[in-house]
Amino acid sequence: MNVQFKKGVLELCVLVLTAGRDRYGYELVASISEKFHIAEGSVYPLLRRLTQEGFFTTYLMESQEGPPRKYYHLTEQGRQYMNDLVLEWRIFNRGVNQIIGEGLGYDKA
Amino acid sequence: MTRREFMDELGSLLDELPDKERLDILADYTEHFLMGVKEGKSEHEIAEALGSPKALARELLAGYRIHEAESNASVGNMTRAIIATVSLGFFNLVFVLGPFMALIGVLIACFGVAVALLLAPVGMYAQYGFSAVSQERLLLLFGSMASIGLGGMMAVGLVGLTRWLYRLFLRYLQFNVQMIRGK
């Protein structure tokens, strides 16, 4: 798949993935690239930016095996921002689906 | 590309960043490599999936510069942020530099008008001021006051406007950096 769209989508995915529990970078990259192909490295600049903007706090935690992991915790401000993005996405998604449906005549079937 | 090669290249490309920032970034990618290896992937595979260090470095530098300009407003920081964003590709050259030049042009023109209004009374007085009859003197006085008042308000407004545009333009830079690169 040729992915060339706005990172807003990636941002949304990262925020939503951390909504339930704190996650570390590799985990986030893995869950996203399982669904669509991205240049995996660019998740990290995104995480840095979201942290700088106060949407995440980070902490290091030792793991039994492997290196210590940097965990990302969604802040209250981040949660608010995520909710806004999810709402925007839903509206956008519904609009596009309607247009596709009308254009391809699914709704007449 | 092995982990070593990837990290060396990324490290040298991020040379201009402060040590703390650079090491923190490198630590993120090192962690990524170690986790991947633990899951049984080869270093080559991992490096391949991460994308080119060059593209990553450009993105990281642009992110850093924009953040700097945000937390520390100055002409120099804005210039560096713009240069870093423009270096991301031709698209940004057109869509960043173009609007920026236009914006600067308009701002300079407006400041020019404000300065002209503030200085106009000097000219008025130089030409007619002290020889004028009393009625004209009054006219000159009010004219000067109006001109200075208008120019002053405009200058104050413009300073506010410049600050606002500065932040707005940074948002716009941010927006331009955010293109997902796939493969």
XYZ file of C-alpha atoms in Angstrom:
292
model
C 0.000 0.000 0.000
C 1.257 3.415 -0.879
C 0.731 5.405 2.291
C 0.878 9.114 1.782
C -1.575 10.853 4.010
C -1.592 13.150 6.946
C -0.039 12.001 10.150
C -3.156 13.068 11.958
C -4.263 9.484 11.495
C -1.079 8.110 13.017
C -1.415 10.577 15.870
C -4.951 9.391 16.473
C -3.843 5.738 16.513
C -1.025 6.386 18.975
C -3.291 8.324 21.325
C -6.068 5.747 21.219
C -3.636 2.872 21.821
C -2.427 4.519 25.009
C -5.932 5.340 26.256
C -6.378 2.003 28.016
C -2.905 1.514 29.459
C 0.611 2.895 29.216
C 2.596 1.540 26.303
C 6.205 1.525 25.169
C 7.421 2.635 21.767
C 8.066 -0.736 20.197
C 4.634 -1.941 21.198
C 2.978 1.080 19.606
C 4.958 0.726 16.394
C 4.149 -2.983 16.225
C 0.399 -2.552 16.743
C 0.207 0.109 14.043
C 2.420 -1.488 11.413
C 0.411 -4.667 11.840
C -2.544 -2.764 10.344
C -0.874 -0.616 7.691
C 2.631 -0.075 6.385
C 4.464 2.975 7.612
C 8.079 3.980 7.877
C 8.201 2.652 11.433
C 10.892 5.060 12.529
C 8.624 8.059 12.143
C 6.438 6.995 15.062
C 9.232 8.139 17.391
C 9.384 11.770 16.188
C 5.616 11.817 16.602
C 5.844 10.500 20.166
C 8.438 13.161 20.948
C 6.205 15.919 19.662
C 3.143 14.688 21.555
C 5.249 14.493 24.702
C 6.560 18.031 24.174
C 3.014 19.264 23.754
C 2.066 17.760 27.098
C -0.128 14.938 25.806
C 2.196 12.262 27.149
C 4.461 11.856 30.116
C 7.175 9.218 29.878
C 8.968 6.989 32.344
C 11.528 4.234 32.090
C 10.784 0.805 33.472
C 13.060 -2.210 33.672
C 11.778 -5.334 31.994
C 12.667 -8.892 32.995
C 14.184 -9.570 29.627
C 15.697 -7.008 27.312
C 16.424 -3.312 27.800
C 14.511 -0.890 30.035
C 11.488 0.428 28.195
C 10.280 3.968 27.850
C 6.564 4.015 28.608
C 4.144 6.644 27.362
C 1.349 7.716 29.661
C -1.602 9.683 28.281
C -2.177 12.867 30.299
C -5.571 14.407 30.995
C -4.810 17.006 28.327
C -3.870 14.212 25.938
C -7.114 12.410 26.622
C -9.077 15.541 25.820
C -7.167 15.995 22.593
C -7.743 12.343 21.701
C -11.481 12.718 22.231
C -11.533 15.718 19.899
C -9.610 13.792 17.249
C -11.836 10.728 17.544
C -14.919 12.876 17.068
C -13.387 14.610 14.046
C -12.386 11.281 12.601
C -15.869 9.842 12.999
C -17.444 12.776 11.203
C -14.870 12.615 8.436
C -15.176 8.856 8.106
C -18.953 8.919 7.933
C -18.832 11.619 5.255
C -16.354 9.719 3.087
C -18.313 6.477 3.477
C -21.521 8.194 2.436
C -19.831 9.623 -0.636
C -18.403 6.228 -1.544
C -21.779 4.603 -0.952
C -23.609 7.121 -3.121
C -20.934 7.117 -5.803
C -20.879 3.360 -6.163
C -24.615 3.026 -5.728
C -24.549 0.722 -2.712
C -27.484 2.466 -1.134
C -29.737 1.788 -4.145
C -29.179 -1.953 -3.995
C 21.994 -1.943 7.326
C 23.064 -3.186 10.750
C 22.059 -1.548 13.993
C 25.540 -0.085 14.309
C 25.411 1.455 10.840
C 21.926 2.801 11.377
C 22.747 4.360 14.731
C 26.064 5.813 13.513
C 24.430 7.426 10.530
C 21.493 8.783 12.509
C 23.835 10.025 15.229
C 26.048 11.928 12.831
C 23.044 13.418 11.021
C 21.711 14.718 14.346
C 25.067 16.248 15.168
C 23.658 19.767 15.433
C 21.252 18.835 18.230
C 22.214 19.336 21.883
C 23.708 16.148 23.382
C 20.783 15.480 25.691
C 18.258 15.601 22.878
C 20.382 13.540 20.508
C 21.167 10.830 23.053
C 17.524 10.604 24.038
C 16.514 10.070 20.417
C 19.228 7.486 19.865
C 18.145 5.662 23.013
C 14.617 5.317 21.585
C 15.925 3.658 18.438
C 18.379 1.483 20.336
C 15.506 0.234 22.455
C 13.552 -0.438 19.281
C 16.410 -2.490 17.829
C 16.910 -4.493 21.015
C 13.197 -5.263 21.277
C 13.064 -6.311 17.636
C 16.069 -8.591 17.975
C 14.487 -10.142 21.040
C 11.420 -10.917 18.945
C 13.652 -12.756 16.512
C 13.995 -10.163 13.765
C 17.315 -9.461 12.101
C 18.947 -6.061 12.448
C 18.619 -5.589 8.691
C 14.891 -6.192 8.770
C 14.420 -3.777 11.618
C 16.490 -1.054 9.972
C 14.608 -1.571 6.727
C 11.232 -1.151 8.446
C 12.358 1.940 10.344
C 13.037 3.812 7.119
C 16.076 5.755 6.012
C 18.065 7.518 8.747
C 18.285 10.546 6.463
C 14.522 10.989 6.252
C 14.158 10.358 9.970
C 16.882 12.839 10.837
C 15.242 15.542 8.715
C 11.944 14.938 10.428
C 13.503 14.928 13.903
C 15.454 18.111 13.179
C 12.378 19.893 11.867
C 10.423 18.803 14.949
C 13.169 20.058 17.225
C 13.522 23.404 15.428
C 9.799 24.043 15.474
C 9.657 23.264 19.165
C 12.580 25.615 19.793
C 10.880 28.433 17.878
C 7.708 27.767 19.842
C 9.239 27.885 23.289
C 11.714 30.643 22.458
C 10.357 33.150 19.952
C 13.012 34.842 17.840
C 13.733 35.622 14.222
C 16.716 33.253 14.284
C 14.694 30.343 15.658
C 11.908 30.936 13.157
C 14.455 31.007 10.341
C 15.984 27.724 11.487
C 12.525 26.146 11.803
C 11.675 27.218 8.265
C 14.958 25.970 6.833
C 14.501 22.600 8.571
C 10.943 22.278 7.250
C 11.905 23.316 3.738
C 14.643 20.671 3.709
C 11.949 17.990 4.016
C 11.201 18.290 0.333
C 10.317 20.344 -2.678
C 6.664 20.482 -1.686
C 7.596 22.410 1.421
C 9.830 24.779 -0.506
C 6.779 25.969 -2.419
C 4.190 25.748 0.322
C 6.281 27.061 3.181
C 8.601 29.628 1.684
C 5.962 31.139 -0.619
C 3.349 31.984 2.034
C 6.081 33.052 4.416
C 7.531 35.603 1.999
C 4.063 36.948 1.230
C 3.288 37.262 4.931
C 6.553 39.044 5.678
C 5.953 41.393 2.757
C 2.518 42.398 4.025
C 3.795 42.846 7.587
C 6.697 45.036 6.468
C 4.332 47.164 4.376
C 1.982 47.622 7.362
C 4.844 48.554 9.672
C 5.974 51.010 7.007
C 2.562 52.697 7.049
C 2.603 52.879 10.868
C 6.047 54.473 10.875
C 4.995 56.921 8.160
C 1.959 57.967 10.219
C 4.123 58.447 13.302
C 6.658 60.524 11.392
C 4.229 62.530 9.253
C 3.873 65.405 11.775
C 7.620 66.038 11.609
C 7.292 66.646 7.904
C 4.172 68.760 8.302
C 5.823 70.990 10.847
C 9.041 71.176 8.909
C 7.170 72.499 5.906
C 4.465 74.794 7.319
C 4.533 74.645 11.057
C 6.068 77.729 12.443
C 5.140 80.187 9.736
C 1.475 79.179 9.585
C -1.376 81.469 10.651
C -3.151 80.548 13.855
C -6.035 78.644 12.221
C -3.656 76.518 10.251
C -1.627 75.895 13.352
C -4.646 74.399 15.038
C -5.292 72.231 12.005
C -1.677 71.113 12.041
C -1.848 70.312 15.729
C -4.962 68.151 15.390
C -3.678 66.624 12.206
C -0.453 65.622 13.943
C -2.285 64.237 16.947
C -4.528 62.162 14.721
C -1.588 60.903 12.722
C 0.442 59.957 15.778
C -2.563 58.366 17.463
C -3.392 56.314 14.398
C 0.208 55.336 13.823
C 0.637 54.368 17.474
C -2.469 52.218 17.563
C -1.443 50.582 14.329
C 2.027 49.835 15.678
C 0.610 48.261 18.851
C -1.881 46.260 16.811
C 0.829 45.121 14.452
C 3.072 43.904 17.253
C 0.177 41.769 18.508
C -0.586 40.600 15.004
C 3.043 39.639 14.432
C 3.076 37.541 17.604
C -0.124 35.815 16.564
C 1.117 35.174 13.034
C 4.367 33.795 14.446
C 2.474 31.133 16.370
C 0.097 30.488 13.509
C 2.957 30.008 11.103
C 4.621 27.506 13.442
C 1.382 25.523 13.501
C 1.476 25.598 9.736
C 5.083 24.347 9.721
C 4.083 21.547 12.057
C 1.257 20.646 9.717
C 3.665 20.492 6.792
C 6.023 18.135 8.579
C 3.219 15.683 9.150
C 3.115 13.502 6.120
C 3.209 9.765 6.681
C 5.864 8.141 4.618
C 4.981 4.620 3.623
C 6.863 2.273 1.395
